[in-house]
Amino acid sequence: MAAASNGEGGHGQGRFDVIVVGAGIMGSCAAYAASSRGARVLLLERFDLLHHRGSSHGESRTIRATYPQAHYPPMVRLSRRLWDEAQADAGYAVLTPTPHLDLGPADDPALVAAIRNGGATEVALAAAAAGDDESASASWPWAGVFRVPDGWTAAPSELGGVMKATKAVAMFQALAVKKGAVLRDRAEVVDVTTSSKRGEGEGSIISVRTSSGEEFHGTKCIVTVGAWTSKLIRSVSGLDLPVQPVHTLICYWKVKPGHEQELTPEAGFPTFASYGDPYIYGTPSMEFPGLIKIAMHGGPPCDPDGRDWSTGGLVEPVARWIDAVMPDHVDTAGGPVIRQCCMYSVTPDDDYVVDFLGGEFGKDVVVGAGFSGHGFKMGPAVGRILAEMALDGVARTAADAGVDLRPLRIGRFAENPKGNL
Ligand SMILES: Cc1cc2nc3c(=O)[nH]c(=O)nc-3n(C[C@H](O)[C@H](O)[C@H](O)COP(=O)(O)OP(=O)(O)OC[C@H]3O[C@@H](n4cnc5c(N)ncnc54)[C@H](O)[C@@H]3O)c2cc1C
């Protein structure tokens, strides 16, 4: 990876056009999008690149268009297109397309809205499995895997898929470097200041200082620091952003002997989300043959700088769900075979924060945060949006794709700064 040479902005080129702070999926995608436009970009990461201490590491993430909030499906479709463009640019794939299945209590309002907004179609899986519905049996050969409880509904949809998470972040970082971006890891940003505050008039300069005392200068800054957002934004601007870090857990379970092939993407097996309490999600068996990822959304609040890594309460509800819904195919007897910890950054309304920081920073600092456990799929779209906001002051690609960014405004917390956390 290229290295920034000094506080002049690296490469002896003067200041950067854009300094991106935080190299998870969002910062890496933003660095790629901005450098693809010819901007001089610096991407700073406090830990090692591709570390496991944030939200974007691991084997897999899912993409789906079925969202309870109507403003996300257009962003998913934009992102899906940009995933393809990035893969074409890289020359290799990080996304495996699959169908997606939503299921849960038929009267669950979030599920009902997700089916409607995502254009999914409810199907009687038992009838499909029994061959009573020929078209559904042909389309969804895995229908018999799920035992849908009485009073529940199930709705498969076409737009699903699995992204290799760490591989995808690495891809966007490599693409950004290819476009001329400078990447620096082990560089913790401790302060961001603007020359406008110092009263130096028009054409503000953003200065970014690291814990080792290095200083970098840029015209614009994009802050994508995940679970550290509240801390950094509070110390930089005094703004109290209610982005709560949450400790969560991924579990891989043993597929029962003889069913290993049935649960793979090659067999057409879907990603899935089961609504209600607990909300359970899963991916087809792919990264560890003979194991399948099934986990529970959410977890206890945590301090990203002082995690206790406890996983209490995040396994048993998943085992109970498997025993009820996939009992013939997945073995819970020995518990999960592999466990991997991760963090969410949760907002009070589960909506992202994608906006200018405002205040003394005006439109010179853009924040992408609070992805609330459902942001990975949107990485390429969010990265493009953040880059356009920084470079142009407006997210044209999003507007053209019908993406409504108003629900993601920073100012929505102003009346109730702590929300309902
Ligand atoms: C278990 C799990 C399952 C998930 N499943 C899905 C899924 O199926 N589909 C989906 O769409 N989403 C999913 N998500 C959510 C998705 O992974 C996140 O929304 C996304 O990764 C957030 O990315 P980020 O770049 O905002 O944060 P991060 O990946 O945490 O990146 C922030 C980066 O900023 C760095 N940083 C912090 N402070 C500083 C500083 N001061 N200076 C420099 N660098 C700093 C951090 O070290 C970190 O690398 C899941 C998340 C988890 C944890």
Coordinates of C-alpha atoms and ligand atoms in Angstrom, one line a residue:
M1 CA 0.0 0.0 0.0
A2 CA 1.2 3.5 -0.7
A3 CA 2.2 5.6 2.3
A4 CA 1.6 9.3 2.9
S5 CA 5.0 10.9 3.1
N6 CA 4.4 13.8 5.4
G7 CA 2.1 16.5 6.8
E8 CA 2.2 18.3 3.5
G9 CA -0.3 15.8 2.2
G10 CA 1.9 13.1 0.8
H11 CA 3.6 12.6 -2.6
G12 CA 4.6 16.3 -2.3
Q13 CA 1.3 17.2 -4.0
G14 CA 0.2 19.7 -1.4
R15 CA -3.0 19.1 0.5
F16 CA -5.4 16.3 -0.2
D17 CA -8.8 16.9 -1.8
V18 CA -10.4 14.4 0.6
I19 CA -9.2 12.9 3.9
V20 CA -11.3 9.8 4.9
V21 CA -11.1 8.8 8.5
G22 CA -11.8 5.1 9.2
A23 CA -11.2 2.2 6.8
G24 CA -14.1 -0.1 7.3
I25 CA -16.4 -0.9 4.4
M26 CA -17.8 2.7 4.3
G27 CA -14.5 4.6 4.4
S28 CA -12.9 2.2 1.9
C29 CA -15.8 2.6 -0.5
A30 CA -15.7 6.4 -0.1
A31 CA -12.0 6.4 -0.7
Y32 CA -12.5 4.3 -3.9
A33 CA -15.4 6.5 -5.1
A34 CA -13.5 9.8 -4.5
S35 CA -10.2 8.6 -6.0
S36 CA -12.1 7.2 -9.0
R37 CA -13.2 10.8 -9.7
G38 CA -9.5 11.8 -9.8
A39 CA -9.5 13.3 -6.3
R40 CA -6.3 13.1 -4.2
V41 CA -7.5 11.0 -1.3
L42 CA -5.9 10.0 2.0
L43 CA -7.5 7.1 4.0
L44 CA -6.5 6.9 7.6
E45 CA -7.2 3.8 9.9
R46 CA -6.4 3.6 13.6
F47 CA -5.7 -0.1 13.7
D48 CA -4.2 -2.5 11.1
L49 CA -6.0 -2.6 7.8
L50 CA -8.6 -5.4 7.8
H51 CA -8.5 -5.7 11.6
H52 CA -11.2 -7.5 13.5
R53 CA -12.1 -4.8 16.1
G54 CA -14.8 -2.9 14.2
S55 CA -17.9 -3.9 12.1
S56 CA -16.7 -4.9 8.7
H57 CA -14.5 -8.0 9.2
G58 CA -15.4 -11.6 8.7
E59 CA -16.6 -14.1 6.2
S60 CA -20.0 -12.9 5.0
R61 CA -22.7 -10.3 4.9
T62 CA -26.1 -10.5 3.2
I63 CA -27.8 -8.2 0.7
R64 CA -31.6 -8.0 0.4
A65 CA -34.1 -5.5 -0.9
T66 CA -36.9 -6.4 1.6
Y67 CA -36.8 -3.5 4.1
P68 CA -39.5 -2.3 6.5
Q69 CA -38.4 1.3 5.7
A70 CA -39.4 2.3 2.1
H71 CA -36.3 4.5 1.7
Y72 CA -33.8 1.6 1.7
P73 CA -34.8 -0.6 -1.3
P74 CA -33.8 2.1 -3.9
M75 CA -30.4 2.4 -2.1
V76 CA -30.0 -1.4 -2.2
R77 CA -30.7 -1.5 -5.9
L78 CA -28.1 1.3 -6.5
S79 CA -25.6 -0.5 -4.3
R80 CA -26.2 -3.8 -6.1
R81 CA -25.3 -2.1 -9.4
L82 CA -22.2 -0.5 -7.8
W83 CA -21.1 -3.9 -6.4
D84 CA -21.1 -5.2 -9.9
E85 CA -19.2 -2.2 -11.2
A86 CA -16.5 -2.5 -8.5
Q87 CA -16.2 -6.3 -9.1
A88 CA -15.7 -5.6 -12.8
D89 CA -13.1 -3.0 -12.0
A90 CA -11.2 -5.4 -9.7
G91 CA -11.5 -8.4 -12.0
Y92 CA -12.8 -10.7 -9.3
A93 CA -16.0 -11.4 -7.4
V94 CA -16.8 -10.8 -3.7
L95 CA -20.6 -11.2 -4.0
T96 CA -22.4 -14.5 -4.6
P97 CA -26.0 -13.9 -5.7
T98 CA -28.7 -16.0 -4.0
P99 CA -32.4 -15.7 -3.5
H100 CA -33.6 -14.2 -0.1
L101 CA -36.3 -15.5 2.2
D102 CA -38.2 -13.4 4.8
L103 CA -40.4 -15.2 7.3
G104 CA -42.1 -14.6 10.6
P105 CA -45.5 -14.0 12.3
A106 CA -47.9 -13.0 9.5
D107 CA -49.1 -10.0 11.4
D108 CA -45.6 -8.6 12.3
P109 CA -45.7 -5.0 11.0
A110 CA -42.0 -4.9 10.1
L111 CA -42.3 -8.1 8.1
V112 CA -45.5 -7.0 6.3
A113 CA -43.8 -3.7 5.3
A114 CA -40.6 -5.4 4.2
I115 CA -42.5 -7.8 2.0
R116 CA -44.4 -4.9 0.5
N117 CA -41.4 -2.6 0.0
G118 CA -39.2 -5.3 -1.4
G119 CA -41.8 -6.6 -3.8
A120 CA -41.6 -10.2 -2.4
T121 CA -44.3 -12.7 -2.8
E122 CA -45.7 -14.8 0.0
V123 CA -45.5 -18.5 -0.6
A124 CA -46.9 -21.5 1.3
L125 CA -43.5 -23.3 1.7
A126 CA -45.1 -26.6 3.0
A127 CA -47.2 -26.8 -0.2
A128 CA -44.2 -26.0 -2.4
A129 CA -42.2 -28.7 -0.6
A130 CA -45.0 -31.2 -1.0
G131 CA -45.1 -30.5 -4.7
D132 CA -48.7 -29.1 -4.5
D133 CA -47.6 -25.8 -6.0
E134 CA -45.6 -26.7 -9.1
S135 CA -44.3 -23.3 -9.9
A136 CA -43.2 -22.6 -6.3
S137 CA -41.6 -26.1 -6.0
A138 CA -39.5 -25.4 -9.2
S139 CA -38.5 -21.9 -8.1
W140 CA -37.7 -22.7 -4.4
P141 CA -36.4 -26.3 -4.3
W142 CA -35.2 -25.7 -0.7
A143 CA -38.8 -25.0 0.5
G144 CA -38.9 -28.1 2.7
V145 CA -35.9 -27.0 4.7
F146 CA -38.0 -24.5 6.7
R147 CA -40.8 -25.6 9.0
V148 CA -42.9 -22.5 9.0
P149 CA -44.8 -22.3 12.3
D150 CA -48.6 -21.9 12.4
G151 CA -49.6 -18.2 12.0
W152 CA -46.3 -17.4 10.2
T153 CA -45.8 -16.4 6.6
A154 CA -42.8 -16.8 4.3
A155 CA -41.9 -14.7 1.3
P156 CA -38.9 -15.5 -1.0
S157 CA -37.5 -12.8 -3.3
E158 CA -35.0 -12.7 -6.1
L159 CA -32.5 -10.0 -4.8
G160 CA -30.3 -11.7 -2.2
G161 CA -26.7 -12.6 -1.9
V162 CA -23.7 -13.0 0.2
M163 CA -20.6 -10.7 0.2
K164 CA -17.3 -11.9 1.5
A165 CA -16.8 -9.2 4.0
T166 CA -13.1 -8.8 4.6
K167 CA -12.4 -9.7 1.0
A168 CA -14.7 -6.9 -0.1
V169 CA -13.1 -4.3 2.1
A170 CA -9.7 -5.4 0.8
M171 CA -11.0 -5.1 -2.7
F172 CA -12.2 -1.5 -2.2
Q173 CA -8.9 -0.5 -0.6
A174 CA -6.9 -2.1 -3.4
L175 CA -9.1 -0.3 -6.0
A176 CA -8.6 3.0 -4.2
V177 CA -4.9 2.6 -4.2
K178 CA -5.0 1.7 -7.9
K179 CA -6.8 5.0 -8.5
G180 CA -4.1 6.9 -6.6
A181 CA -5.4 7.0 -3.0
V182 CA -2.9 7.0 -0.2
L183 CA -3.7 4.5 2.7
R184 CA -2.2 4.8 6.2
D185 CA -3.0 2.4 9.0
R186 CA -2.1 2.6 12.7
A187 CA -3.0 6.2 12.4
E188 CA -5.6 7.2 15.0
V189 CA -7.2 10.5 14.3
V190 CA -7.7 12.5 17.5
D191 CA -8.7 15.9 16.1
V192 CA -10.2 17.5 13.1
T193 CA -10.2 21.3 12.8
T194 CA -11.1 23.8 10.2
S195 CA -9.3 27.0 9.2
S196 CA -12.8 28.7 9.2
K197 CA -12.7 28.4 13.0
R198 CA -9.4 30.0 13.0
G199 CA -10.9 32.9 11.0
E200 CA -8.7 32.4 8.0
G201 CA -11.5 33.3 5.6
E202 CA -12.6 31.6 2.3
G203 CA -11.5 28.2 1.1
S204 CA -11.2 26.5 4.4
I205 CA -8.5 23.9 5.1
I206 CA -9.4 20.9 7.1
S207 CA -6.5 19.7 9.4
V208 CA -6.5 16.2 10.7
R209 CA -4.2 15.3 13.6
T210 CA -3.3 11.8 14.7
S211 CA -2.3 10.4 18.2
S212 CA 1.3 10.4 17.1
G213 CA 1.2 14.1 16.4
E214 CA 1.2 13.9 12.6
E215 CA -1.0 16.4 10.8
F216 CA -2.6 16.1 7.4
H217 CA -4.4 18.8 5.5
G218 CA -7.3 18.5 3.1
T219 CA -10.1 20.4 1.5
K220 CA -12.8 18.0 2.7
C221 CA -13.0 15.3 5.3
I222 CA -15.2 12.2 5.4
V223 CA -15.7 10.6 8.8
T224 CA -16.6 6.9 8.8
V225 CA -15.4 5.6 12.2
G226 CA -18.2 3.1 13.0
A227 CA -18.6 2.4 16.7
W228 CA -16.2 5.3 17.6
T229 CA -18.5 7.9 16.0
S230 CA -20.0 9.4 19.1
K231 CA -16.7 9.7 20.8
L232 CA -14.8 11.4 17.9
I233 CA -17.7 13.7 16.8
R234 CA -18.2 14.8 20.4
S235 CA -14.5 15.7 20.9
V236 CA -14.2 17.3 17.4
S237 CA -17.5 19.4 17.3
G238 CA -19.2 19.0 20.7
L239 CA -22.2 17.4 18.9
D240 CA -23.8 14.5 20.8
L241 CA -24.7 11.9 18.2
P242 CA -26.7 9.0 19.6
V243 CA -24.8 6.2 17.9
Q244 CA -24.6 3.3 20.4
P245 CA -22.0 0.6 20.0
V246 CA -23.4 -2.9 20.5
H247 CA -21.5 -6.2 20.9
T248 CA -22.9 -9.0 18.8
L249 CA -22.0 -12.5 17.8
I250 CA -22.0 -14.6 14.6
C251 CA -22.5 -18.4 15.1
Y252 CA -21.8 -21.2 12.7
W253 CA -23.7 -24.5 13.3
K254 CA -23.2 -28.0 12.0
V255 CA -25.4 -29.1 9.1
K256 CA -26.9 -32.5 9.7
P257 CA -25.1 -35.3 7.8
G258 CA -26.5 -35.8 4.3
H259 CA -27.9 -32.2 4.0
E260 CA -24.6 -30.4 3.4
Q261 CA -25.2 -29.8 -0.4
E262 CA -28.9 -28.8 0.0
L263 CA -27.9 -25.6 2.0
T264 CA -25.4 -24.2 -0.4
P265 CA -25.7 -21.4 -2.9
E266 CA -25.1 -23.9 -5.7
A267 CA -28.3 -25.6 -4.7
G268 CA -30.1 -22.3 -4.8
F269 CA -30.4 -22.0 -1.0
P270 CA -31.3 -18.4 0.1
T271 CA -30.1 -15.9 2.7
F272 CA -32.9 -15.6 5.2
A273 CA -34.3 -13.3 7.9
S274 CA -36.8 -14.4 10.5
Y275 CA -38.8 -11.5 12.0
G276 CA -40.1 -11.1 15.6
D277 CA -38.2 -11.4 18.8
P278 CA -35.5 -12.6 18.4
Y279 CA -34.8 -11.5 14.9
I280 CA -32.7 -14.3 13.4
Y281 CA -30.7 -14.2 10.1
G282 CA -28.6 -16.6 8.2
T283 CA -26.6 -17.3 5.0
P284 CA -26.2 -20.4 2.9
S285 CA -23.4 -22.8 3.8
M286 CA -20.3 -21.6 1.9
E287 CA -17.4 -20.3 3.8
F288 CA -16.9 -23.4 6.0
P289 CA -18.3 -26.5 4.2
G290 CA -20.7 -28.4 6.4
L291 CA -21.4 -25.4 8.6
I292 CA -24.1 -22.8 8.3
K293 CA -24.2 -19.2 9.7
I294 CA -27.3 -18.6 11.8
A295 CA -27.2 -15.7 14.2
M296 CA -29.3 -13.3 16.2
H297 CA -29.6 -9.6 15.4
G298 CA -28.5 -7.3 18.3
G299 CA -26.7 -7.6 21.6
P300 CA -25.7 -5.7 24.7
P301 CA -24.4 -2.1 24.5
C302 CA -20.6 -1.9 24.7
D303 CA -17.6 0.5 24.9
P304 CA -15.5 -0.1 21.7
D305 CA -12.4 0.7 23.8
G306 CA -13.3 -1.6 26.6
R307 CA -15.2 -4.7 25.4
D308 CA -15.7 -7.6 27.7
W309 CA -16.4 -10.0 24.8
S310 CA -19.1 -11.7 26.7
T311 CA -21.6 -13.5 24.5
G312 CA -24.3 -14.4 27.1
G313 CA -27.8 -14.5 25.7
L314 CA -26.7 -14.5 22.0
V315 CA -26.6 -18.3 21.5
E316 CA -29.6 -19.9 23.2
P317 CA -32.3 -18.0 21.4
V318 CA -30.7 -19.0 18.1
A319 CA -30.6 -22.7 19.1
R320 CA -34.2 -22.6 20.0
W321 CA -35.1 -21.0 16.7
I322 CA -33.2 -23.6 14.8
D323 CA -34.8 -26.4 16.7
A324 CA -38.2 -25.0 15.8
V325 CA -37.7 -23.9 12.2
M326 CA -34.8 -26.0 10.7
P327 CA -34.7 -29.0 13.0
D328 CA -34.1 -31.6 10.3
H329 CA -31.1 -29.9 8.7
V330 CA -29.1 -28.1 11.4
D331 CA -27.7 -29.7 14.6
T332 CA -27.8 -27.6 17.8
A333 CA -26.7 -30.4 20.2
G334 CA -23.1 -29.4 20.5
G335 CA -23.7 -25.6 20.3
P336 CA -22.2 -23.5 17.6
V337 CA -18.9 -24.8 16.1
I338 CA -17.5 -21.3 15.4
R339 CA -18.2 -18.0 17.1
Q340 CA -17.1 -14.6 15.9
C341 CA -17.6 -11.3 17.7
C342 CA -18.5 -8.1 16.0
M343 CA -20.0 -4.6 16.7
Y344 CA -23.0 -2.7 15.5
S345 CA -23.4 1.1 15.7
V346 CA -27.0 1.6 16.5
T347 CA -29.1 4.8 16.2
P348 CA -32.4 5.2 18.1
D349 CA -34.4 4.7 14.9
D350 CA -32.1 2.2 13.2
D351 CA -31.6 4.6 10.3
Y352 CA -28.1 5.6 9.2
V353 CA -26.5 9.0 9.6
V354 CA -25.3 10.3 6.2
D355 CA -25.0 14.1 6.3
F356 CA -22.7 17.1 6.5
L357 CA -21.4 17.7 10.0
G358 CA -22.5 21.3 9.9
G359 CA -21.7 23.9 12.5
E360 CA -18.2 25.5 12.1
F361 CA -17.4 22.6 9.6
G362 CA -20.4 23.4 7.3
K363 CA -20.2 21.2 4.2
D364 CA -16.5 20.5 4.6
V365 CA -16.9 17.4 6.8
V366 CA -19.3 14.6 5.9
V367 CA -20.3 11.9 8.4
G368 CA -21.4 8.3 7.5
A369 CA -22.3 6.4 10.6
G370 CA -24.9 4.5 12.7
F371 CA -25.4 1.7 10.2
S372 CA -27.3 -0.2 12.9
G373 CA -26.3 -3.7 11.8
H374 CA -27.5 -3.4 8.2
G375 CA -25.0 -1.2 6.4
F376 CA -22.6 -3.5 4.7
K377 CA -24.7 -4.2 1.6
M378 CA -24.9 -0.4 1.1
G379 CA -21.2 0.2 1.2
P380 CA -20.7 1.0 -2.5
A381 CA -23.8 3.3 -2.5
V382 CA -22.9 5.0 0.8
G383 CA -19.3 5.4 -0.4
R384 CA -20.4 7.1 -3.6
I385 CA -22.9 9.3 -1.7
L386 CA -20.3 10.4 0.8
A387 CA -17.7 11.1 -2.0
E388 CA -20.2 13.2 -4.0
M389 CA -21.3 15.1 -0.9
A390 CA -17.6 15.9 -0.2
L391 CA -16.6 16.7 -3.7
D392 CA -19.8 18.3 -5.2
G393 CA -21.8 19.3 -2.1
V394 CA -24.6 17.1 -3.4
A395 CA -25.2 13.4 -3.9
R396 CA -26.3 13.3 -7.6
T397 CA -26.0 9.6 -8.1
A398 CA -28.3 8.9 -5.2
A399 CA -30.9 11.5 -6.4
D400 CA -30.8 10.0 -9.9
A401 CA -31.5 6.6 -8.4
G402 CA -34.4 7.8 -6.4
V403 CA -32.6 7.4 -3.0
D404 CA -34.1 9.7 -0.3
L405 CA -31.5 10.8 2.1
R406 CA -33.8 12.9 4.3
P407 CA -34.4 10.2 6.9
L408 CA -30.6 10.0 7.4
R409 CA -30.1 13.6 8.4
I410 CA -27.9 14.3 11.4
G411 CA -30.4 17.0 12.6
R412 CA -33.2 14.5 13.3
F413 CA -31.8 13.8 16.8
A414 CA -31.7 17.5 17.7
E415 CA -35.1 17.5 19.6
N416 CA -34.3 14.2 21.4
P417 CA -30.5 13.9 21.4
K418 CA -30.5 10.6 23.3
G419 CA -33.4 9.1 21.4
N420 CA -34.7 6.0 23.0
L421 CA -31.4 4.3 23.6
Ligands
LIG1 C1 -22.2 -9.7 13.0 C2 -22.6 -8.7 12.0 C3 -23.4 -9.1 11.0 C4 -23.8 -8.1 10.0 N1 -24.5 -8.5 8.9 C5 -24.8 -7.7 8.0 C6 -25.5 -8.1 6.8 O1 -25.8 -9.3 6.7 N2 -25.8 -7.2 5.9 C7 -25.5 -5.9 6.0 O2 -25.8 -5.1 5.1 N3 -24.8 -5.4 7.1 C8 -24.5 -6.3 8.1 N4 -23.8 -5.9 9.2 C9 -23.5 -4.4 9.4 C10 -22.3 -4.0 8.6 O3 -21.3 -4.9 8.7 C11 -21.9 -2.6 9.2 O4 -23.0 -1.7 9.1 C12 -20.7 -2.0 8.5 O5 -19.7 -2.9 8.4 C13 -20.3 -0.7 9.1 O6 -19.1 -0.3 8.5 P1 -18.4 1.0 9.0 O7 -17.3 1.3 7.9 O8 -19.4 2.1 9.3 O9 -17.7 0.6 10.4 P2 -16.3 -0.1 10.7 O10 -16.2 -1.3 9.9 O11 -16.3 -0.4 12.2 O12 -15.2 0.9 10.2 C14 -14.9 2.0 11.0 C15 -13.4 2.1 11.0 O13 -13.0 3.3 11.6 C16 -11.8 3.1 12.3 N5 -11.6 4.2 13.3 C17 -12.3 4.4 14.4 N6 -11.9 5.5 15.0 C18 -10.9 6.0 14.3 C19 -10.0 7.1 14.4 N7 -10.1 7.9 15.4 N8 -9.0 7.3 13.5 C20 -8.9 6.4 12.4 N9 -9.7 5.3 12.3 C21 -10.7 5.1 13.2 C22 -12.0 1.7 13.0 O14 -10.9 1.1 13.4 C23 -12.7 1.0 11.8 O15 -11.8 0.3 11.0 C24 -23.4 -6.8 10.1 C25 -22.6 -6.4 11.2 C26 -22.2 -7.3 12.1 C27 -21.3 -6.9 13.2

